[in-house]
């Protein structure tokens, strides 16, 4: 059974940093691209960042470019999102999602985690 | 960036009704269009891919159509378990973008 378990969300002050993690299981992680998608309270879905199967290609939403960094460790079966210079508008539930297909993150999401909540507030 | 719009933003229908949601892209996305269902407090669930293909295990009362910029998602006979918000997503180009969602509930 495919599972994605996010962790690392907490309350952080504006300007602070946070690192989110996603632990995949039930599939061969190295075969899939991955993404982070977020959802602000009561709002819709926003793609944040994606990474190819081998980490060679990454992409970011304009709203986080230069502040967030996605990475993966295929040997340790882990996905991360380093979030710096956090703003109140980054407050959201952050989902880890598996990208369907050939290993490119330019795809859609066939499995999602349950999310980890990040709250940016003073 | 490709902007996705959806209409209506919300609807209320009776059990057994046919429900239709539309999604429009700001430029041609061919059939690179996805539909998700999100129930309250849950992660989104993939329902349809490439505009008209039903994901494995999804009931056949769900269907989709369209190509280019205009797409339609239909529930042929609304069931109580279909109460959710439905999102479209394009994946022809990055950044990947979602529609704002359509909230469906029972009248």
Coordinates of N, CA and C in Angstrom, one line a residue, chain A residues 9-122:
Chain A
X9 N 5.8 20.1 10.5 CA 5.0 21.4 10.6 C 4.8 21.8 12.1
X10 N 4.8 23.1 12.3 CA 4.7 23.7 13.6 C 4.4 25.2 13.5
X11 N 4.3 25.8 14.6 CA 4.2 27.3 14.6 C 5.6 27.9 14.5
X12 N 5.8 28.9 13.6 CA 7.1 29.5 13.5 C 6.8 31.0 13.3
X13 N 7.8 31.8 13.7 CA 7.6 33.3 13.6 C 8.0 33.7 12.2
X14 N 7.4 34.8 11.8 CA 7.7 35.4 10.4 C 9.2 35.6 10.4
X15 N 9.8 35.3 9.2 CA 11.2 35.3 9.0 C 12.0 34.1 9.4
X16 N 11.3 33.2 10.0 CA 11.9 31.9 10.5 C 12.0 30.9 9.4
X17 N 12.6 29.8 9.8 CA 12.9 28.6 8.9 C 12.2 27.4 9.5
X18 N 12.0 26.4 8.5 CA 11.4 25.2 8.9 C 11.7 24.2 7.8
X19 N 11.9 22.9 8.2 CA 12.2 21.8 7.3 C 11.1 20.8 7.4
X20 N 10.4 20.6 6.3 CA 9.3 19.5 6.2 C 9.9 18.3 5.7
X21 N 9.4 17.1 6.1 CA 9.9 15.9 5.6 C 8.7 15.0 5.1
X22 N 8.9 14.1 4.2 CA 7.9 13.2 3.8 C 8.6 11.8 3.7
X23 N 7.9 10.9 4.3 CA 8.4 9.5 4.3 C 7.5 8.6 3.5
X24 N 8.0 8.2 2.3 CA 7.2 7.4 1.4 C 7.4 5.9 1.7
X25 N 6.4 5.1 1.5 CA 6.5 3.6 1.6 C 5.5 3.0 0.7
X26 N 5.7 1.7 0.4 CA 4.8 1.0 -0.4 C 5.1 1.1 -1.9
X27 N 6.1 1.7 -2.3 CA 6.4 1.8 -3.7 C 7.9 2.1 -3.9
X28 N 8.4 2.0 -5.1 CA 9.9 2.2 -5.4 C 10.1 3.7 -5.6
X29 N 10.5 4.4 -4.5 CA 10.6 5.8 -4.5 C 11.4 6.4 -5.6
X30 N 12.5 5.7 -6.0 CA 13.4 6.3 -7.0 C 12.7 6.3 -8.3
X31 N 11.6 5.7 -8.6 CA 11.0 5.7 -9.9 C 10.0 6.8 -10.1
X32 N 9.8 7.6 -9.0 CA 8.8 8.7 -9.1 C 9.3 10.1 -8.8
X33 N 8.8 11.0 -9.5 CA 9.0 12.4 -9.1 C 8.0 12.7 -8.0
X34 N 8.3 13.8 -7.3 CA 7.4 14.1 -6.1 C 7.2 15.7 -6.1
X35 N 6.2 16.0 -5.4 CA 5.9 17.5 -5.3 C 5.3 17.8 -3.9
X36 N 5.4 19.0 -3.6 CA 4.7 19.6 -2.4 C 3.6 20.5 -2.9
X37 N 2.4 20.3 -2.3 CA 1.2 21.1 -2.6 C 0.7 21.6 -1.3
X38 N 0.3 22.9 -1.3 CA -0.2 23.4 0.0 C -1.6 23.9 -0.1
X39 N -2.2 24.1 1.1 CA -3.6 24.5 1.1 C -3.8 25.4 2.3
X40 N -3.9 26.7 2.1 CA -4.2 27.7 3.2 C -5.5 27.4 3.8
X41 N -5.7 27.7 5.1 CA -7.0 27.4 5.7 C -8.2 27.9 5.0
X42 N -9.1 27.0 4.6 CA -10.3 27.4 3.9 C -10.1 27.7 2.5
X43 N -8.9 27.5 1.9 CA -8.6 27.9 0.6 C -8.4 26.7 -0.3
X44 N -8.0 27.0 -1.6 CA -7.8 26.0 -2.6 C -6.4 25.4 -2.5
X45 N -6.1 24.6 -3.5 CA -4.8 23.9 -3.6 C -3.8 24.8 -4.4
X46 N -2.5 24.8 -4.0 CA -1.5 25.5 -4.6 C -0.2 24.6 -4.7
X47 N 0.2 24.4 -5.9 CA 1.5 23.6 -6.1 C 2.6 24.5 -5.6
X48 N 3.5 23.9 -4.9 CA 4.6 24.7 -4.3 C 5.9 24.4 -5.0
X49 N 6.2 23.1 -5.1 CA 7.5 22.7 -5.7 C 7.5 21.2 -6.1
X50 N 8.3 20.9 -7.1 CA 8.4 19.5 -7.5 C 9.9 19.2 -7.8
X51 N 10.2 17.9 -7.8 CA 11.5 17.4 -8.0 C 11.4 16.1 -8.8
X52 N 12.3 15.9 -9.8 CA 12.3 14.8 -10.6 C 12.8 13.5 -9.9
X53 N 12.8 12.4 -10.5 CA 13.1 11.1 -9.8 C 14.5 11.1 -9.2
X54 N 15.4 11.7 -9.9 CA 16.8 11.6 -9.5 C 17.3 12.9 -8.8
X55 N 16.3 13.9 -8.7 CA 16.7 15.2 -8.0 C 17.4 16.1 -9.0
X56 N 17.5 15.7 -10.3 CA 18.2 16.5 -11.2 C 17.5 17.8 -11.7
X57 N 16.2 17.7 -11.6 CA 15.4 18.9 -12.0 C 14.4 19.2 -10.8
X58 N 14.3 20.5 -10.6 CA 13.4 21.0 -9.6 C 12.6 22.2 -10.1
X59 N 11.5 22.5 -9.5 CA 10.7 23.6 -10.0 C 10.0 24.2 -8.8
X60 N 9.6 25.5 -8.9 CA 9.0 26.2 -7.7 C 7.9 27.1 -8.2
X61 N 6.9 27.3 -7.4 CA 6.0 28.4 -7.6 C 6.7 29.7 -7.4
X62 N 6.3 30.7 -8.1 CA 6.9 32.1 -8.0 C 6.8 32.6 -6.5
X63 N 5.7 32.2 -5.8 CA 5.5 32.7 -4.5 C 6.5 32.1 -3.5
X64 N 7.3 31.1 -3.8 CA 8.3 30.5 -2.9 C 9.7 30.5 -3.5
X65 N 9.8 30.8 -4.7 CA 11.1 30.8 -5.4 C 12.1 31.6 -4.7
X66 N 13.3 31.0 -4.4 CA 14.3 31.8 -3.7 C 14.3 31.6 -2.2
X67 N 13.1 31.1 -1.7 CA 13.0 30.9 -0.2 C 12.9 29.5 0.2
X68 N 12.3 28.6 -0.7 CA 12.1 27.2 -0.4 C 13.0 26.4 -1.3
X69 N 13.5 25.3 -0.7 CA 14.3 24.3 -1.5 C 13.8 22.9 -1.3
X70 N 13.5 22.3 -2.4 CA 13.1 20.9 -2.3 C 14.3 20.0 -2.6
X71 N 14.3 18.8 -1.9 CA 15.4 17.9 -2.1 C 14.9 16.5 -1.8
X72 N 15.6 15.5 -2.2 CA 15.3 14.1 -1.9 C 16.5 13.3 -1.7
X73 N 16.4 12.2 -1.0 CA 17.5 11.3 -0.7 C 16.9 9.9 -1.1
X74 N 17.2 9.4 -2.3 CA 16.7 8.2 -2.7 C 17.2 7.0 -1.9
X75 N 18.4 7.1 -1.4 CA 19.0 6.0 -0.6 C 18.3 5.9 0.8
X76 N 17.8 7.0 1.3 CA 17.1 7.0 2.6 C 15.6 7.1 2.4
X77 N 15.1 7.1 1.2 CA 13.7 7.2 0.9 C 13.1 8.4 1.6
X78 N 13.5 9.5 1.3 CA 13.0 10.7 2.0 C 12.9 11.9 1.0
X79 N 11.9 12.7 1.3 CA 11.7 14.0 0.5 C 11.6 15.1 1.6
X80 N 12.2 16.2 1.2 CA 12.3 17.3 2.1 C 11.9 18.6 1.5
X81 N 11.5 19.6 2.3 CA 11.2 21.0 1.8 C 11.8 21.9 2.9
X82 N 12.9 22.6 2.5 CA 13.5 23.6 3.4 C 12.8 24.9 3.1
X83 N 12.2 25.5 4.2 CA 11.5 26.7 4.0 C 12.2 27.8 4.8
X84 N 12.6 28.8 4.1 CA 13.3 29.9 4.8 C 12.5 31.2 4.6
X85 N 12.8 32.2 5.4 CA 12.2 33.5 5.3 C 10.7 33.4 5.3
X86 N 10.1 32.6 6.2 CA 8.7 32.4 6.2 C 7.9 33.6 6.4
X87 N 6.7 33.6 5.7 CA 5.8 34.7 5.8 C 4.4 34.2 6.3
X88 N 3.6 35.1 6.8 CA 2.3 34.7 7.3 C 1.5 34.0 6.2
X89 N 1.7 34.5 4.9 CA 0.9 33.9 3.8 C 1.4 32.5 3.5
X90 N 2.5 32.0 4.1 CA 2.9 30.6 3.9 C 2.1 29.6 4.8
X91 N 1.3 30.2 5.7 CA 0.5 29.4 6.6 C -0.4 28.5 5.8
X92 N -0.3 27.2 6.0 CA -1.0 26.2 5.2 C -0.8 24.8 5.6
X93 N -1.6 23.9 5.2 CA -1.4 22.5 5.3 C -0.6 22.1 4.1
X94 N 0.6 21.5 4.3 CA 1.5 21.1 3.2 C 1.4 19.6 3.0
X95 N 1.0 19.3 1.7 CA 0.9 17.9 1.3 C 2.1 17.5 0.5
X96 N 2.6 16.3 0.8 CA 3.5 15.6 -0.1 C 2.7 14.8 -1.1
X97 N 3.1 14.8 -2.4 CA 2.3 14.1 -3.4 C 3.2 13.4 -4.4
X98 N 2.8 12.2 -4.8 CA 3.5 11.4 -5.8 C 3.1 11.8 -7.2
X99 N 4.0 12.1 -8.0 CA 3.7 12.4 -9.4 C 3.6 11.2 -10.2
X100 N 2.5 11.1 -11.0 CA 2.3 9.9 -11.8 C 3.2 10.0 -13.0
X101 N 3.8 8.9 -13.5 CA 4.4 8.8 -14.8 C 5.9 8.6 -14.8
X102 N 6.5 9.3 -15.7 CA 7.9 8.9 -16.1 C 9.0 9.4 -15.3
X103 N 8.7 10.1 -14.1 CA 9.8 10.6 -13.3 C 9.9 12.1 -13.4
X104 N 9.1 12.8 -14.2 CA 9.1 14.2 -14.2 C 8.0 14.8 -13.3
X105 N 8.3 15.9 -12.7 CA 7.4 16.5 -11.8 C 6.3 17.2 -12.5
X106 N 6.4 17.4 -13.8 CA 5.4 18.0 -14.6 C 4.3 17.0 -14.9
X107 N 3.5 16.8 -13.9 CA 2.5 15.7 -13.9 C 1.4 16.0 -12.9
X108 N 0.6 14.9 -12.7 CA -0.4 15.0 -11.7 C -0.2 14.0 -10.6
X109 N -1.1 14.0 -9.6 CA -0.7 13.4 -8.3 C -1.7 12.2 -8.1
X110 N -1.1 11.0 -8.0 CA -2.0 9.9 -7.8 C -2.0 9.4 -6.4
X111 N -1.1 9.9 -5.5 CA -1.1 9.6 -4.1 C -0.7 10.9 -3.3
X112 N -1.4 11.1 -2.2 CA -1.2 12.3 -1.4 C -1.0 11.8 0.1
X113 N -0.2 12.5 0.8 CA -0.2 12.3 2.2 C -1.3 13.1 2.9
X114 N -1.4 13.0 4.2 CA -2.4 13.7 4.9 C -2.1 15.1 5.3
X115 N -0.8 15.5 5.1 CA -0.5 16.9 5.3 C 0.1 17.2 6.6
X116 N 1.0 18.2 6.7 CA 1.5 18.7 7.9 C 1.3 20.2 8.0
X117 N 0.8 20.7 9.1 CA 0.4 22.1 9.2 C 1.5 23.0 9.6
X118 N 1.7 24.1 8.8 CA 2.7 25.1 9.1 C 1.9 26.4 9.4
X119 N 2.2 27.0 10.5 CA 1.6 28.2 10.9 C 2.7 29.3 11.1
X120 N 2.6 30.4 10.4 CA 3.6 31.4 10.5 C 2.9 32.6 11.2
X121 N 3.3 32.8 12.4 CA 2.6 33.9 13.2 C 3.5 34.3 14.3
X122 N 3.4 35.6 14.6 CA 4.2 36.1 15.8 C 3.4 36.0 17.1

